[in-house]
Amino acid sequence: MSGLPKCPKCGSEFTYEDGSNYVCPECAYEWSKDAPVESVEQQRVIHDAVGNVLADGDSITVIKDLKVKGSSAVVKVGTKVKNIRLVEGDHDIDCKIDGIGAMSLKSEFVKKI
């Protein structure tokens, strides 16, 4: 566009100036022109059920029986999952579970190994 910075919250490139602030029309985030700009990756920190910081590629253990939506399958307590991927949204972990397949999990129901 016209050399304006991308939104530090959602990464949108459609920001505009409003007085002494920048505004993102997609997520409505506002920040000061003279504030240090942090990228989306630097702001996102996801914790497991006990407070450990999770990162891409970590191994986790499920701490609660979880019903699989649209199926009669259940992910049992103690199920180990390797090589997770962190994503945006309510279910912030993408992974593959043996015997079930690709799933999204909430970080509040897992513990880092």
mmCIF file with all atom_site columns, C-alpha atoms in Angstrom:
data_model
loop_
_atom_site.group_PDB
_atom_site.id
_atom_site.type_symbol
_atom_site.label_atom_id
_atom_site.label_alt_id
_atom_site.label_comp_id
_atom_site.label_asym_id
_atom_site.label_entity_id
_atom_site.label_seq_id
_atom_site.pdbx_PDB_ins_code
_atom_site.Cartn_x
_atom_site.Cartn_y
_atom_site.Cartn_z
_atom_site.occupancy
_atom_site.B_iso_or_equiv
_atom_site.pdbx_formal_charge
_atom_site.auth_seq_id
_atom_site.auth_comp_id
_atom_site.auth_asym_id
_atom_site.auth_atom_id
_atom_site.pdbx_PDB_model_num
ATOM 1   C CA . MET A 1 1   ? 0.000   0.000   0.000  1.00 0.00 ? 1   MET A CA 1
ATOM 2   C CA . SER A 1 2   ? 1.475   3.361   0.997  1.00 0.00 ? 2   SER A CA 1
ATOM 3   C CA . GLY A 1 3   ? 4.312   2.265   3.280  1.00 0.00 ? 3   GLY A CA 1
ATOM 4   C CA . LEU A 1 4   ? 2.218   1.959   6.438  1.00 0.00 ? 4   LEU A CA 1
ATOM 5   C CA . PRO A 1 5   ? 3.129   -0.876  8.837  1.00 0.00 ? 5   PRO A CA 1
ATOM 6   C CA . LYS A 1 6   ? 1.121   -4.094  8.991  1.00 0.00 ? 6   LYS A CA 1
ATOM 7   C CA . CYS A 1 7   ? -1.170  -4.643  11.975 1.00 0.00 ? 7   CYS A CA 1
ATOM 8   C CA . PRO A 1 8   ? 0.876   -6.192  14.811 1.00 0.00 ? 8   PRO A CA 1
ATOM 9   C CA . LYS A 1 9   ? -2.175  -8.103  16.072 1.00 0.00 ? 9   LYS A CA 1
ATOM 10  C CA . CYS A 1 10  ? -3.601  -9.774  12.946 1.00 0.00 ? 10  CYS A CA 1
ATOM 11  C CA . GLY A 1 11  ? -0.984  -9.000  10.256 1.00 0.00 ? 11  GLY A CA 1
ATOM 12  C CA . SER A 1 12  ? -3.378  -7.092  7.982  1.00 0.00 ? 12  SER A CA 1
ATOM 13  C CA . GLU A 1 13  ? -1.738  -4.764  5.490  1.00 0.00 ? 13  GLU A CA 1
ATOM 14  C CA . PHE A 1 14  ? -4.787  -2.485  5.199  1.00 0.00 ? 14  PHE A CA 1
ATOM 15  C CA . THR A 1 15  ? -3.905  -0.180  8.108  1.00 0.00 ? 15  THR A CA 1
ATOM 16  C CA . TYR A 1 16  ? -4.586  3.547   8.048  1.00 0.00 ? 16  TYR A CA 1
ATOM 17  C CA . GLU A 1 17  ? -3.581  6.632   10.033 1.00 0.00 ? 17  GLU A CA 1
ATOM 18  C CA . ASP A 1 18  ? -5.936  8.292   12.500 1.00 0.00 ? 18  ASP A CA 1
ATOM 19  C CA . GLY A 1 19  ? -4.303  11.282  14.159 1.00 0.00 ? 19  GLY A CA 1
ATOM 20  C CA . SER A 1 20  ? -1.282  9.998   16.090 1.00 0.00 ? 20  SER A CA 1
ATOM 21  C CA . ASN A 1 21  ? -2.372  6.339   15.817 1.00 0.00 ? 21  ASN A CA 1
ATOM 22  C CA . TYR A 1 22  ? -2.504  3.557   13.279 1.00 0.00 ? 22  TYR A CA 1
ATOM 23  C CA . VAL A 1 23  ? -5.784  1.611   12.981 1.00 0.00 ? 23  VAL A CA 1
ATOM 24  C CA . CYS A 1 24  ? -6.504  -1.832  11.557 1.00 0.00 ? 24  CYS A CA 1
ATOM 25  C CA . PRO A 1 25  ? -9.910  -2.018  9.834  1.00 0.00 ? 25  PRO A CA 1
ATOM 26  C CA . GLU A 1 26  ? -10.018 -5.829  10.032 1.00 0.00 ? 26  GLU A CA 1
ATOM 27  C CA . CYS A 1 27  ? -9.538  -6.396  13.781 1.00 0.00 ? 27  CYS A CA 1
ATOM 28  C CA . ALA A 1 28  ? -10.091 -2.798  15.044 1.00 0.00 ? 28  ALA A CA 1
ATOM 29  C CA . TYR A 1 29  ? -6.709  -2.762  16.800 1.00 0.00 ? 29  TYR A CA 1
ATOM 30  C CA . GLU A 1 30  ? -5.178  0.694   17.389 1.00 0.00 ? 30  GLU A CA 1
ATOM 31  C CA . TRP A 1 31  ? -1.566  1.454   18.252 1.00 0.00 ? 31  TRP A CA 1
ATOM 32  C CA . SER A 1 32  ? 0.600   4.546   18.577 1.00 0.00 ? 32  SER A CA 1
ATOM 33  C CA . LYS A 1 33  ? 2.838   5.614   15.704 1.00 0.00 ? 33  LYS A CA 1
ATOM 34  C CA . ASP A 1 34  ? 5.848   5.845   18.041 1.00 0.00 ? 34  ASP A CA 1
ATOM 35  C CA . ALA A 1 35  ? 5.206   2.531   19.852 1.00 0.00 ? 35  ALA A CA 1
ATOM 36  C CA . PRO A 1 36  ? 7.678   -0.280  19.077 1.00 0.00 ? 36  PRO A CA 1
ATOM 37  C CA . VAL A 1 37  ? 6.147   -2.640  16.551 1.00 0.00 ? 37  VAL A CA 1
ATOM 38  C CA . GLU A 1 38  ? 6.050   -6.334  17.477 1.00 0.00 ? 38  GLU A CA 1
ATOM 39  C CA . SER A 1 39  ? 5.105   -8.996  14.997 1.00 0.00 ? 39  SER A CA 1
ATOM 40  C CA . VAL A 1 40  ? 2.162   -11.365 15.387 1.00 0.00 ? 40  VAL A CA 1
ATOM 41  C CA . GLU A 1 41  ? 4.497   -14.256 16.288 1.00 0.00 ? 41  GLU A CA 1
ATOM 42  C CA . GLN A 1 42  ? 6.125   -12.304 19.134 1.00 0.00 ? 42  GLN A CA 1
ATOM 43  C CA . GLN A 1 43  ? 2.789   -11.527 20.812 1.00 0.00 ? 43  GLN A CA 1
ATOM 44  C CA . ARG A 1 44  ? 1.290   -15.012 20.766 1.00 0.00 ? 44  ARG A CA 1
ATOM 45  C CA . VAL A 1 45  ? 2.183   -17.142 23.799 1.00 0.00 ? 45  VAL A CA 1
ATOM 46  C CA . ILE A 1 46  ? 0.191   -20.304 24.475 1.00 0.00 ? 46  ILE A CA 1
ATOM 47  C CA . HIS A 1 47  ? 0.346   -22.126 27.816 1.00 0.00 ? 47  HIS A CA 1
ATOM 48  C CA . ASP A 1 48  ? -0.687  -25.661 28.730 1.00 0.00 ? 48  ASP A CA 1
ATOM 49  C CA . ALA A 1 49  ? -2.945  -26.576 31.672 1.00 0.00 ? 49  ALA A CA 1
ATOM 50  C CA . VAL A 1 50  ? -0.164  -26.147 34.243 1.00 0.00 ? 50  VAL A CA 1
ATOM 51  C CA . GLY A 1 51  ? 1.375   -22.975 32.814 1.00 0.00 ? 51  GLY A CA 1
ATOM 52  C CA . ASN A 1 52  ? 4.224   -24.301 30.656 1.00 0.00 ? 52  ASN A CA 1
ATOM 53  C CA . VAL A 1 53  ? 4.808   -22.368 27.438 1.00 0.00 ? 53  VAL A CA 1
ATOM 54  C CA . LEU A 1 54  ? 4.061   -24.448 24.333 1.00 0.00 ? 54  LEU A CA 1
ATOM 55  C CA . ALA A 1 55  ? 5.934   -24.215 21.018 1.00 0.00 ? 55  ALA A CA 1
ATOM 56  C CA . ASP A 1 56  ? 5.649   -25.820 17.591 1.00 0.00 ? 56  ASP A CA 1
ATOM 57  C CA . GLY A 1 57  ? 7.062   -29.359 17.601 1.00 0.00 ? 57  GLY A CA 1
ATOM 58  C CA . ASP A 1 58  ? 6.503   -30.024 21.323 1.00 0.00 ? 58  ASP A CA 1
ATOM 59  C CA . SER A 1 59  ? 5.125   -33.293 22.680 1.00 0.00 ? 59  SER A CA 1
ATOM 60  C CA . ILE A 1 60  ? 2.065   -33.181 24.929 1.00 0.00 ? 60  ILE A CA 1
ATOM 61  C CA . THR A 1 61  ? -0.152  -35.472 27.010 1.00 0.00 ? 61  THR A CA 1
ATOM 62  C CA . VAL A 1 62  ? -3.948  -35.192 27.162 1.00 0.00 ? 62  VAL A CA 1
ATOM 63  C CA . ILE A 1 63  ? -5.121  -34.643 30.776 1.00 0.00 ? 63  ILE A CA 1
ATOM 64  C CA . LYS A 1 64  ? -8.867  -35.256 30.304 1.00 0.00 ? 64  LYS A CA 1
ATOM 65  C CA . ASP A 1 65  ? -11.027 -37.670 28.284 1.00 0.00 ? 65  ASP A CA 1
ATOM 66  C CA . LEU A 1 66  ? -12.090 -35.738 25.166 1.00 0.00 ? 66  LEU A CA 1
ATOM 67  C CA . LYS A 1 67  ? -15.022 -36.733 22.961 1.00 0.00 ? 67  LYS A CA 1
ATOM 68  C CA . VAL A 1 68  ? -14.341 -36.454 19.233 1.00 0.00 ? 68  VAL A CA 1
ATOM 69  C CA . LYS A 1 69  ? -17.067 -34.375 17.651 1.00 0.00 ? 69  LYS A CA 1
ATOM 70  C CA . GLY A 1 70  ? -19.068 -36.279 15.024 1.00 0.00 ? 70  GLY A CA 1
ATOM 71  C CA . SER A 1 71  ? -17.703 -39.648 16.109 1.00 0.00 ? 71  SER A CA 1
ATOM 72  C CA . SER A 1 72  ? -18.058 -42.173 18.902 1.00 0.00 ? 72  SER A CA 1
ATOM 73  C CA . ALA A 1 73  ? -14.287 -42.107 19.468 1.00 0.00 ? 73  ALA A CA 1
ATOM 74  C CA . VAL A 1 74  ? -12.745 -40.709 22.654 1.00 0.00 ? 74  VAL A CA 1
ATOM 75  C CA . VAL A 1 75  ? -9.224  -39.391 23.218 1.00 0.00 ? 75  VAL A CA 1
ATOM 76  C CA . LYS A 1 76  ? -8.287  -40.965 26.564 1.00 0.00 ? 76  LYS A CA 1
ATOM 77  C CA . VAL A 1 77  ? -6.390  -39.411 29.456 1.00 0.00 ? 77  VAL A CA 1
ATOM 78  C CA . GLY A 1 78  ? -2.647  -39.958 29.050 1.00 0.00 ? 78  GLY A CA 1
ATOM 79  C CA . THR A 1 79  ? -2.691  -40.057 25.239 1.00 0.00 ? 79  THR A CA 1
ATOM 80  C CA . LYS A 1 80  ? 0.678   -38.783 24.034 1.00 0.00 ? 80  LYS A CA 1
ATOM 81  C CA . VAL A 1 81  ? 0.830   -36.508 21.006 1.00 0.00 ? 81  VAL A CA 1
ATOM 82  C CA . LYS A 1 82  ? 4.091   -35.641 19.242 1.00 0.00 ? 82  LYS A CA 1
ATOM 83  C CA . ASN A 1 83  ? 4.984   -32.719 16.990 1.00 0.00 ? 83  ASN A CA 1
ATOM 84  C CA . ILE A 1 84  ? 2.152   -30.272 17.678 1.00 0.00 ? 84  ILE A CA 1
ATOM 85  C CA . ARG A 1 85  ? 1.534   -27.107 15.653 1.00 0.00 ? 85  ARG A CA 1
ATOM 86  C CA . LEU A 1 86  ? 0.199   -23.917 17.284 1.00 0.00 ? 86  LEU A CA 1
ATOM 87  C CA . VAL A 1 87  ? -2.540  -22.020 15.448 1.00 0.00 ? 87  VAL A CA 1
ATOM 88  C CA . GLU A 1 88  ? -4.810  -19.032 16.094 1.00 0.00 ? 88  GLU A CA 1
ATOM 89  C CA . GLY A 1 89  ? -8.307  -19.573 17.421 1.00 0.00 ? 89  GLY A CA 1
ATOM 90  C CA . ASP A 1 90  ? -10.198 -21.236 20.241 1.00 0.00 ? 90  ASP A CA 1
ATOM 91  C CA . HIS A 1 91  ? -8.666  -24.653 19.528 1.00 0.00 ? 91  HIS A CA 1
ATOM 92  C CA . ASP A 1 92  ? -5.059  -23.515 19.394 1.00 0.00 ? 92  ASP A CA 1
ATOM 93  C CA . ILE A 1 93  ? -3.235  -26.829 18.811 1.00 0.00 ? 93  ILE A CA 1
ATOM 94  C CA . ASP A 1 94  ? -3.270  -28.837 15.554 1.00 0.00 ? 94  ASP A CA 1
ATOM 95  C CA . CYS A 1 95  ? -1.945  -32.388 15.742 1.00 0.00 ? 95  CYS A CA 1
ATOM 96  C CA . LYS A 1 96  ? -2.321  -35.975 14.566 1.00 0.00 ? 96  LYS A CA 1
ATOM 97  C CA . ILE A 1 97  ? -3.400  -38.591 17.085 1.00 0.00 ? 97  ILE A CA 1
ATOM 98  C CA . ASP A 1 98  ? -2.684  -42.271 16.386 1.00 0.00 ? 98  ASP A CA 1
ATOM 99  C CA . GLY A 1 99  ? -5.907  -44.147 15.685 1.00 0.00 ? 99  GLY A CA 1
ATOM 100 C CA . ILE A 1 100 ? -7.982  -40.977 15.283 1.00 0.00 ? 100 ILE A CA 1
ATOM 101 C CA . GLY A 1 101 ? -6.177  -38.709 12.817 1.00 0.00 ? 101 GLY A CA 1
ATOM 102 C CA . ALA A 1 102 ? -5.862  -34.949 12.485 1.00 0.00 ? 102 ALA A CA 1
ATOM 103 C CA . MET A 1 103 ? -7.420  -32.941 15.332 1.00 0.00 ? 103 MET A CA 1
ATOM 104 C CA . SER A 1 104 ? -7.529  -29.536 16.922 1.00 0.00 ? 104 SER A CA 1
ATOM 105 C CA . LEU A 1 105 ? -7.161  -29.369 20.703 1.00 0.00 ? 105 LEU A CA 1
ATOM 106 C CA . LYS A 1 106 ? -7.525  -26.660 23.322 1.00 0.00 ? 106 LYS A CA 1
ATOM 107 C CA . SER A 1 107 ? -4.332  -25.980 25.266 1.00 0.00 ? 107 SER A CA 1
ATOM 108 C CA . GLU A 1 108 ? -6.231  -26.094 28.569 1.00 0.00 ? 108 GLU A CA 1
ATOM 109 C CA . PHE A 1 109 ? -6.661  -29.890 28.205 1.00 0.00 ? 109 PHE A CA 1
ATOM 110 C CA . VAL A 1 110 ? -3.020  -30.807 27.571 1.00 0.00 ? 110 VAL A CA 1
ATOM 111 C CA . LYS A 1 111 ? 0.261   -30.914 29.496 1.00 0.00 ? 111 LYS A CA 1
ATOM 112 C CA . LYS A 1 112 ? 3.726   -30.544 27.997 1.00 0.00 ? 112 LYS A CA 1
ATOM 113 C CA . ILE A 1 113 ? 5.956   -33.616 28.304 1.00 0.00 ? 113 ILE A CA 1
#
